[in-house]
């Protein structure tokens, strides 16, 4: 048998084999690949038969470019799949270029590296995993799912876990008090709230207002100063904003002087929605506002349990050798190094915990007794830790109006029945105080690290498990079940251990890597 006849029979056998496979395969992607092979076989058969008729020497010719119809069909499939997830869309487009490229025996018509599609698609997703906006975008729906999971599995705390009473100066309180000038806040009104808090025997009071505008209301400033100095054995933590000018963003000396051991300041700035931790490496910056409140309250508990009134103990909080675990935990946060590693491991605010379980909320007028408590809610007026903060009115802000009002996180709005319009800075600080006092700092594992691990796992699976193409469907089902189980385990780890392990991006990159490895074996 001549060489021409042998080649012709070989291509015809391949054509019959590919047509049989096309008849039994349902997957449109596999069908598309087989149709490309069928077109290649038909072209080769036509070339050999034509050359035999002309009695000319057979020469290799580049295969013709695919028809516009086939390319448009595949582009349509890539667009529909990519409409769900951007990364998949990019992967399919580059995979189309890979399939349209000529075989190894021909000179390519363009200089695209053979491994470019895989690294381009997966590289884009790895790049996304490094972007903070993408992380924030994925964090909110994840916390919403965690809230659903808590509620579904009945892992919501039965009682309030924090002794904090959040006193909000809201629109209702300002209207009832007939206060029109709201920025800066009426200092005499703050003085009344401090007197009311001292009457219920509060031991630590936080003021979430920058009290540096004394020149506009001198008489009211004196009323506020008198209310603070009249209190006995109450620790005060005043809000501040760190700046190069020490006179800006700090409490005015006309109100109090910070040389007293009972008056401290805390920085109210925080990165949305992450828990601010103290930084011992830089003494210039004030400790975070929520941390200062939690630490002083933990020191009060330690001092109260020990039965001593040593002022130095209350001030320094050097209680590492004491029996109070919360105090030791808070003090050890000064040297927590992991949070400074590019802020990848910065603790997040856990909004999957219902707000009414993290703290109690009351309007300022309700604390003063000038208005009725809404919905007949029971408020513990024996709280030893009180935070006085703005309650959502639009005039509040340090540099601009409405600065203290944030977009409501999904999980927080879920617990409030999707009725909230904004989340105040005071409520964010209240969540941080809860986390500090309950020693719950949720650490988020970076998506980038888990994505690299998923690529490694996909390559290992493709090498050791996908040896026979006929088993790919069974293997895919098993891996899909494992992937779902992995997602459930991450939800429980979040609740039990306070570790947020990403699921979406690592799973997507895992399946992309596995998909590429499968098609590489199919092509070979």
Coordinates of C-alpha atoms in Angstrom, one line a residue:
X1 CA 0.0 0.0 0.0
X2 CA 1.4 3.4 -1.0
X3 CA 2.0 6.2 1.5
X4 CA -0.9 8.2 -0.1
X5 CA -3.3 5.3 0.4
X6 CA -2.2 4.8 4.0
X7 CA -2.6 8.4 4.9
X8 CA -6.0 8.5 3.3
X9 CA -7.2 5.4 5.2
X10 CA -5.9 6.9 8.4
X11 CA -7.8 10.1 8.0
X12 CA -11.0 8.3 7.1
X13 CA -10.7 6.1 10.2
X14 CA -10.3 9.2 12.3
X15 CA -13.3 10.8 10.7
X16 CA -15.5 7.8 11.4
X17 CA -14.2 7.7 15.1
X18 CA -14.9 11.4 15.6
X19 CA -18.4 11.2 14.1
X20 CA -19.3 8.3 16.4
X21 CA -18.1 10.3 19.4
X22 CA -20.1 13.3 18.2
X23 CA -23.3 11.3 18.1
X24 CA -23.1 10.2 21.7
X25 CA -21.7 13.3 23.4
X26 CA -24.2 15.9 24.7
X27 CA -21.8 18.5 26.1
X28 CA -21.7 21.5 23.6
X29 CA -18.1 22.3 24.3
X30 CA -16.9 18.7 23.5
X31 CA -19.1 18.7 20.4
X32 CA -17.5 21.9 19.2
X33 CA -14.0 20.4 19.7
X34 CA -15.0 17.3 17.8
X35 CA -16.5 19.3 15.0
X36 CA -13.2 21.1 14.6
X37 CA -11.4 17.7 14.3
X38 CA -14.0 16.5 11.8
X39 CA -13.5 19.6 9.7
X40 CA -9.7 19.0 9.8
X41 CA -10.2 15.3 8.7
X42 CA -12.5 16.3 5.9
X43 CA -10.0 18.9 4.7
X44 CA -7.1 16.4 4.8
X45 CA -9.1 13.8 2.9
X46 CA -10.0 16.3 0.2
X47 CA -6.4 17.4 -0.1
X48 CA -5.1 13.9 -0.5
X49 CA -7.7 12.9 -3.1
X50 CA -7.1 16.1 -5.0
X51 CA -3.4 15.6 -5.1
X52 CA -3.8 12.0 -6.2
X53 CA -5.8 13.1 -9.2
X54 CA -3.2 15.6 -10.2
X55 CA -0.3 13.1 -9.6
X56 CA 1.6 15.8 -7.7
X57 CA 3.8 15.5 -4.6
X58 CA 1.9 15.9 -1.4
X59 CA 2.9 18.9 0.5
X60 CA 1.8 20.1 3.9
X61 CA -0.4 23.1 3.9
X62 CA -1.7 25.2 6.8
X63 CA -5.3 24.3 7.7
X64 CA -7.8 27.0 6.7
X65 CA -9.1 29.4 9.3
X66 CA -12.4 28.5 11.0
X67 CA -15.5 29.8 9.4
X68 CA -17.1 32.9 10.8
X69 CA -20.1 30.8 11.8
X70 CA -18.1 28.5 14.1
X71 CA -16.3 31.4 15.7
X72 CA -19.5 33.3 16.4
X73 CA -21.1 30.2 18.0
X74 CA -18.2 29.8 20.4
X75 CA -18.1 33.5 21.2
X76 CA -21.8 33.4 22.0
X77 CA -21.2 30.4 24.4
X78 CA -18.3 32.3 26.0
X79 CA -20.4 35.4 26.5
X80 CA -23.3 33.5 28.1
X81 CA -21.0 31.7 30.5
X82 CA -19.0 34.8 31.2
X83 CA -22.1 36.9 32.1
X84 CA -22.2 35.2 35.4
X85 CA -18.5 35.7 36.5
X86 CA -16.1 38.0 34.8
X87 CA -13.1 35.7 35.3
X88 CA -14.9 32.9 33.4
X89 CA -15.7 35.2 30.5
X90 CA -12.0 36.1 30.1
X91 CA -11.0 32.4 30.3
X92 CA -13.4 31.4 27.5
X93 CA -12.3 34.1 25.2
X94 CA -8.6 33.1 25.5
X95 CA -9.6 29.4 25.3
X96 CA -11.2 30.2 21.9
X97 CA -7.9 31.6 20.7
X98 CA -6.2 28.4 21.9
X99 CA -8.6 26.2 20.0
X100 CA -8.4 28.3 16.9
X101 CA -4.6 28.1 16.8
X102 CA -3.0 25.7 14.3
X103 CA -1.6 22.3 15.3
X104 CA 2.0 21.9 16.3
X105 CA 3.2 20.8 12.8
X106 CA 2.3 24.2 11.3
X107 CA 3.6 27.7 11.7
X108 CA 1.3 29.9 13.9
X109 CA -0.3 32.9 12.3
X110 CA 0.2 35.0 15.4
X111 CA 2.7 35.0 18.3
X112 CA 0.5 34.1 21.2
X113 CA 2.4 31.8 23.7
X114 CA 0.8 28.3 24.0
X115 CA 0.3 28.7 27.8
X116 CA -0.8 32.3 27.6
X117 CA -4.6 31.7 27.9
X118 CA -4.3 29.7 31.1
X119 CA -2.0 32.2 32.9
X120 CA -3.9 35.2 31.5
X121 CA -7.3 34.1 32.8
X122 CA -6.1 32.8 36.2
X123 CA -3.7 35.6 36.5
X124 CA -6.6 38.1 36.2
X125 CA -8.4 36.4 39.0
X126 CA -5.3 36.3 41.2
X127 CA -4.9 40.0 40.5
X128 CA -8.5 40.6 41.6
X129 CA -7.8 38.7 44.8
X130 CA -5.2 41.3 45.7
X131 CA -7.4 44.4 45.2
X132 CA -8.9 45.8 48.5
X133 CA -12.1 47.0 46.7
X134 CA -12.7 43.4 45.4
X135 CA -12.2 42.1 48.9
X136 CA -14.7 44.6 50.4
X137 CA -17.1 43.7 47.7
X138 CA -16.9 40.0 48.5
X139 CA -16.9 40.6 52.3
X140 CA -20.4 42.0 52.6
X141 CA -22.3 39.1 50.9
X142 CA -20.2 36.6 52.8
X143 CA -21.2 38.2 56.1
X144 CA -24.8 38.2 55.0
X145 CA -24.5 34.4 54.3
X146 CA -22.9 34.0 57.7
X147 CA -25.9 35.8 59.3
X148 CA -28.3 33.5 57.4
X149 CA -26.2 30.5 58.6
X150 CA -26.2 31.7 62.3
X151 CA -30.0 32.1 62.2
X152 CA -30.6 28.8 60.4
X153 CA -28.4 26.8 62.7
X154 CA -29.6 28.6 65.9
X155 CA -26.2 29.8 66.8
X156 CA -27.3 33.3 67.8
X157 CA -26.5 34.3 71.4
X158 CA -29.5 34.1 73.6
X159 CA -28.6 37.1 75.7
X160 CA -26.8 40.4 75.2
X161 CA -23.0 39.6 75.3
X162 CA -21.9 43.1 76.0
X163 CA -22.4 45.4 79.0
X164 CA -22.3 48.4 76.6
X165 CA -25.2 50.9 76.6
X166 CA -25.1 53.0 73.4
X167 CA -26.8 56.4 74.0
X168 CA -27.6 57.9 70.6
X169 CA -28.3 61.6 70.1
X170 CA -30.7 61.2 67.3
X171 CA -33.1 63.5 65.5
X172 CA -35.9 62.7 68.0
X173 CA -33.7 63.8 70.9
X174 CA -32.6 67.0 69.2
X175 CA -36.1 68.0 68.2
X176 CA -37.4 67.2 71.7
X177 CA -34.6 69.3 73.3
X178 CA -35.2 72.1 70.7
X179 CA -31.6 72.1 69.6
X180 CA -31.1 73.7 66.1
X181 CA -27.4 74.2 66.0
X182 CA -26.1 70.6 65.7
X183 CA -22.6 71.1 64.5
X184 CA -20.9 71.5 66.9
X185 CA -23.2 69.7 69.3
X186 CA -24.7 71.6 72.2
X187 CA -22.2 71.1 75.0
X188 CA -24.7 71.7 77.8
X189 CA -26.8 68.9 76.4
X190 CA -23.8 66.6 76.6
X191 CA -23.4 67.7 80.2
X192 CA -27.0 66.6 81.0
X193 CA -26.3 63.2 79.5
X194 CA -23.2 62.8 81.5
X195 CA -25.1 63.7 84.7
X196 CA -27.8 61.1 83.8
X197 CA -25.1 58.5 83.2
X198 CA -23.4 59.2 86.5
X199 CA -26.8 58.8 88.2
X200 CA -27.1 55.2 87.0
X201 CA -23.6 54.6 88.4
X202 CA -21.7 54.2 85.1
X203 CA -18.0 53.6 85.6
X204 CA -16.7 54.2 82.1
X205 CA -18.1 56.8 79.7
X206 CA -17.1 57.4 76.1
X207 CA -17.9 60.6 74.2
X208 CA -17.9 60.1 70.5
X209 CA -17.6 63.9 69.7
X210 CA -14.6 66.0 69.1
X211 CA -14.9 68.7 71.8
X212 CA -12.7 71.4 70.4
X213 CA -15.2 74.1 69.4
X214 CA -15.4 75.9 72.8
X215 CA -15.2 79.5 71.4
X216 CA -18.6 79.3 69.8
X217 CA -20.5 78.4 73.0
X218 CA -18.4 79.5 76.1
X219 CA -21.3 79.3 78.6
X220 CA -22.3 75.8 77.5
X221 CA -18.6 74.8 77.7
X222 CA -18.6 75.7 81.4
X223 CA -21.7 73.6 81.9
X224 CA -20.1 70.6 80.3
X225 CA -16.9 71.0 82.3
X226 CA -18.8 71.2 85.5
X227 CA -20.8 68.1 84.7
X228 CA -17.5 66.2 84.1
X229 CA -15.7 67.4 87.2
X230 CA -18.7 66.6 89.4
X231 CA -18.6 62.9 88.6
X232 CA -16.7 60.7 91.0
X233 CA -14.7 57.6 90.1
X234 CA -15.8 57.5 86.4
X235 CA -13.3 57.0 83.6
X236 CA -13.8 59.2 80.6
X237 CA -12.6 58.4 77.1
X238 CA -12.9 61.3 74.7
X239 CA -12.8 61.1 70.9
X240 CA -9.8 62.5 69.1
X241 CA -8.3 62.5 65.6
X242 CA -4.6 62.2 65.2
X243 CA -3.0 65.0 63.3
X244 CA 0.3 66.9 63.1
X245 CA -1.2 69.8 65.0
X246 CA -1.8 68.6 68.6
X247 CA -4.3 71.4 69.1
X248 CA -6.7 70.1 66.4
X249 CA -9.0 67.1 66.9
X250 CA -8.5 66.9 70.6
X251 CA -10.6 67.9 73.6
X252 CA -10.2 71.5 74.6
X253 CA -8.3 72.4 77.8
X254 CA -11.2 74.6 78.7
X255 CA -13.2 71.5 79.4
X256 CA -10.7 69.2 81.0
X257 CA -7.0 68.7 81.1
X258 CA -5.6 65.2 80.2
X259 CA -3.1 65.2 83.1
X260 CA -5.7 63.5 85.3
X261 CA -5.6 59.7 85.4
X262 CA -9.4 59.6 84.8
X263 CA -9.4 61.3 81.4
X264 CA -8.1 59.6 78.2
X265 CA -8.5 60.0 74.5
X266 CA -9.0 57.5 71.7
X267 CA -8.7 57.8 67.9
X268 CA -12.1 57.5 66.3
X269 CA -10.8 56.9 62.8
X270 CA -11.1 53.4 61.4
X271 CA -11.0 51.6 58.1
X272 CA -14.4 50.4 57.0
X273 CA -15.3 47.6 58.2
X274 CA -12.2 46.5 60.1
X275 CA -11.4 46.5 63.8
X276 CA -8.7 49.0 64.7
X277 CA -5.9 47.7 66.9
X278 CA -3.4 49.7 68.9
X279 CA 0.1 50.1 67.5
X280 CA 2.8 50.1 70.1
X281 CA 5.5 50.7 67.4
X282 CA 4.4 54.4 67.1
X283 CA 3.7 56.3 70.3
X284 CA 2.6 59.4 68.3
X285 CA -0.8 57.9 67.5
X286 CA -3.5 57.6 70.1
X287 CA -5.0 54.1 70.8
X288 CA -8.2 53.3 69.0
X289 CA -11.3 54.7 70.7
X290 CA -13.2 51.4 71.1
X291 CA -10.0 49.7 72.4
X292 CA -9.6 52.4 75.0
X293 CA -13.1 52.0 76.2
X294 CA -12.9 48.2 76.3
X295 CA -9.6 48.2 78.1
X296 CA -10.7 50.7 80.8
X297 CA -13.9 48.7 81.4
X298 CA -11.8 45.4 81.7
X299 CA -9.5 47.2 84.2
X300 CA -12.6 48.3 86.2
X301 CA -13.8 44.7 86.3
X302 CA -10.4 43.5 87.4
X303 CA -10.1 46.2 90.0
X304 CA -13.6 45.6 91.3
X305 CA -13.0 41.8 91.6
X306 CA -9.7 42.3 93.4
X307 CA -11.4 44.6 95.9
X308 CA -8.8 47.4 95.6
X309 CA -9.0 51.0 94.6
X310 CA -5.4 51.4 93.4
X311 CA -5.5 54.3 91.0
X312 CA -2.3 53.2 89.4
X313 CA -3.8 49.8 88.6
X314 CA -6.8 51.5 86.9
X315 CA -4.5 53.8 84.9
X316 CA -1.8 51.5 83.7
X317 CA -3.8 48.3 83.2
X318 CA -0.7 46.2 83.6
X319 CA -2.8 43.2 84.6
X320 CA -0.9 40.5 82.7
X321 CA -0.4 38.6 85.9
X322 CA -4.0 39.0 87.1
X323 CA -6.8 36.5 86.7
X324 CA -8.9 38.6 84.4
X325 CA -8.6 37.0 81.0
X326 CA -10.2 39.9 79.1
X327 CA -7.7 42.4 80.5
X328 CA -4.8 40.1 79.6
X329 CA -6.2 39.6 76.1
X330 CA -6.7 43.4 75.5
X331 CA -3.3 44.3 76.8
X332 CA -1.6 41.6 74.6
X333 CA -3.1 43.2 71.5
X334 CA -0.5 45.9 71.9
X335 CA 2.1 43.5 70.6
X336 CA 0.0 41.5 68.1
X337 CA 2.2 41.5 65.1
X338 CA 0.1 39.6 62.6
X339 CA -2.2 42.6 61.9
X340 CA 0.7 44.7 60.7
X341 CA 1.5 42.3 57.8
X342 CA 0.2 44.5 55.0
X343 CA -3.0 44.6 57.0
X344 CA -3.9 41.2 55.3
X345 CA -4.8 39.8 58.7
X346 CA -6.6 42.9 60.1
X347 CA -9.6 41.7 62.1
X348 CA -13.0 42.4 60.6
X349 CA -16.2 43.6 62.3
X350 CA -18.5 40.6 62.6
X351 CA -21.9 41.9 61.5
X352 CA -23.2 38.3 61.5
X353 CA -23.9 38.9 65.2
X354 CA -27.2 40.6 65.8
X355 CA -26.7 44.2 67.0
X356 CA -29.1 43.8 69.9
X357 CA -26.9 40.9 71.1
X358 CA -23.8 43.0 70.9
X359 CA -25.0 46.1 72.7
X360 CA -28.1 47.9 73.9
X361 CA -29.3 51.1 72.2
X362 CA -31.2 53.9 73.7
X363 CA -32.0 57.5 72.6
X364 CA -30.6 60.4 74.5
X365 CA -34.1 61.7 75.4
X366 CA -35.0 58.2 76.7
X367 CA -32.0 58.3 79.0
X368 CA -33.0 61.8 80.2
X369 CA -36.6 60.6 80.7
X370 CA -38.0 63.3 78.5
X371 CA -39.5 60.8 75.9
X372 CA -41.0 57.3 76.0
X373 CA -39.0 54.2 75.2
X374 CA -39.9 52.8 71.8
X375 CA -41.6 49.4 71.4
X376 CA -41.6 49.0 75.2
X377 CA -38.0 47.6 75.0
X378 CA -36.3 46.6 78.2
X379 CA -33.1 48.6 78.8
X380 CA -30.6 47.7 81.5
X381 CA -30.0 51.1 83.1
X382 CA -27.4 49.5 85.4
X383 CA -24.8 49.4 82.6
X384 CA -21.3 50.4 83.8
X385 CA -20.1 51.1 80.3
X386 CA -21.8 53.9 78.3
X387 CA -21.0 55.3 74.9
X388 CA -22.6 58.7 74.0
X389 CA -22.5 59.1 70.2
X390 CA -24.3 60.7 67.3
X391 CA -27.5 58.9 66.2
X392 CA -27.7 59.4 62.5
X393 CA -28.6 63.1 62.0
X394 CA -27.1 64.5 58.8
X395 CA -25.3 67.5 60.3
X396 CA -22.8 65.4 62.2
X397 CA -19.2 65.3 60.9
X398 CA -15.7 66.5 61.6
X399 CA -14.6 67.6 58.1
X400 CA -17.9 67.6 56.3
X401 CA -21.6 66.9 57.1
X402 CA -23.0 63.4 57.2
X403 CA -19.5 62.0 57.7
X404 CA -20.5 59.8 60.5
X405 CA -23.2 57.9 58.6
X406 CA -22.2 54.9 56.5
X407 CA -24.0 52.6 54.0
X408 CA -25.7 49.8 55.9
X409 CA -23.9 46.4 55.6
X410 CA -26.1 43.6 54.3
X411 CA -25.8 41.5 57.4
X412 CA -26.6 44.4 59.8
X413 CA -29.6 45.3 57.7
X414 CA -30.8 41.7 57.7
X415 CA -31.0 41.6 61.5
X416 CA -32.8 44.9 61.5
X417 CA -35.4 43.7 59.0
X418 CA -34.0 45.7 56.0
X419 CA -35.3 48.9 57.6
X420 CA -32.1 50.8 58.3
X421 CA -31.0 53.7 56.1
X422 CA -27.5 54.0 57.5
X423 CA -25.0 52.7 60.1
X424 CA -23.5 55.3 62.4
X425 CA -19.9 55.4 63.5
X426 CA -21.1 54.9 67.1
X427 CA -22.6 51.6 66.2
X428 CA -19.4 50.5 64.5
X429 CA -17.5 51.4 67.7
X430 CA -20.0 49.5 69.7
X431 CA -19.4 46.3 67.6
X432 CA -15.6 46.8 68.2
X433 CA -16.1 47.1 71.9
X434 CA -18.2 43.9 71.9
X435 CA -15.4 42.1 70.0
X436 CA -12.8 43.3 72.4
X437 CA -14.6 42.4 75.6
X438 CA -15.6 39.0 74.2
X439 CA -12.2 38.3 72.8
X440 CA -13.6 37.7 69.3
X441 CA -11.4 39.0 66.6
X442 CA -12.3 37.5 63.3
X443 CA -9.2 37.1 61.1
X444 CA -9.8 36.9 57.3
X445 CA -7.5 34.6 55.4
X446 CA -6.3 36.4 52.2
X447 CA -8.0 35.3 49.0
X448 CA -4.7 35.4 47.2
X449 CA -3.1 32.8 49.5
X450 CA -6.1 30.4 49.3
X451 CA -6.2 30.9 45.5
X452 CA -2.6 29.8 45.2
X453 CA -3.4 26.7 47.3
X454 CA -6.4 25.9 45.1
X455 CA -4.2 26.0 41.9
X456 CA -1.8 23.6 43.5
X457 CA -4.7 21.3 44.6
X458 CA -6.2 21.4 41.1
X459 CA -2.8 20.5 39.5
X460 CA -2.3 17.5 41.9
X461 CA -5.9 16.2 41.2
X462 CA -5.4 16.6 37.4
X463 CA -2.2 14.5 37.6
X464 CA -3.3 11.7 39.9
X465 CA -7.0 11.4 39.3
X466 CA -7.9 12.4 35.8
X467 CA -6.0 9.6 34.0
X468 CA -9.0 8.3 32.0
X469 CA -11.2 10.8 30.2
X470 CA -14.3 8.5 30.5
X471 CA -14.2 9.1 34.3
X472 CA -14.3 12.9 34.2
X473 CA -18.0 13.1 34.8
X474 CA -17.9 11.0 38.0
X475 CA -14.8 12.8 39.2
X476 CA -16.4 16.2 38.6
X477 CA -19.5 15.2 40.6
X478 CA -17.3 14.1 43.5
X479 CA -15.3 17.3 43.4
X480 CA -18.4 19.4 43.3
X481 CA -19.8 17.7 46.4
X482 CA -16.4 18.2 48.1
X483 CA -16.5 21.9 47.1
X484 CA -19.9 22.4 48.6
X485 CA -18.8 20.6 51.8
X486 CA -15.8 22.9 51.9
X487 CA -18.1 25.9 51.8
X488 CA -20.2 24.6 54.7
X489 CA -17.1 23.9 56.8
X490 CA -15.8 27.5 56.2
X491 CA -19.2 28.8 57.5
X492 CA -18.9 26.8 60.7
X493 CA -15.2 27.7 61.2
X494 CA -16.1 31.3 61.0
X495 CA -18.7 30.9 63.8
X496 CA -16.7 28.6 66.0
X497 CA -13.1 29.8 65.6
X498 CA -13.4 33.3 64.2
X499 CA -11.5 32.6 61.0
X500 CA -12.9 33.7 57.6
X501 CA -11.7 31.3 54.9
X502 CA -12.6 32.6 51.4
X503 CA -14.7 30.3 49.2
X504 CA -15.8 32.0 45.9
X505 CA -12.5 33.1 44.3
X506 CA -10.5 30.0 45.3
X507 CA -13.3 27.7 44.1
X508 CA -13.5 29.6 40.8
X509 CA -9.8 29.4 40.2
X510 CA -9.7 25.7 41.2
X511 CA -12.3 24.8 38.6
X512 CA -10.7 26.9 35.9
X513 CA -7.3 25.2 36.5
X514 CA -9.0 21.8 36.5
X515 CA -11.0 22.7 33.3
X516 CA -7.8 23.7 31.5
X517 CA -6.0 20.5 32.5
X518 CA -8.9 18.4 31.3
X519 CA -8.9 20.1 27.9
X520 CA -5.2 19.8 27.6
X521 CA -5.5 16.0 28.1
X522 CA -8.4 15.9 25.6
X523 CA -6.4 17.7 23.0
X524 CA -3.4 15.5 23.5

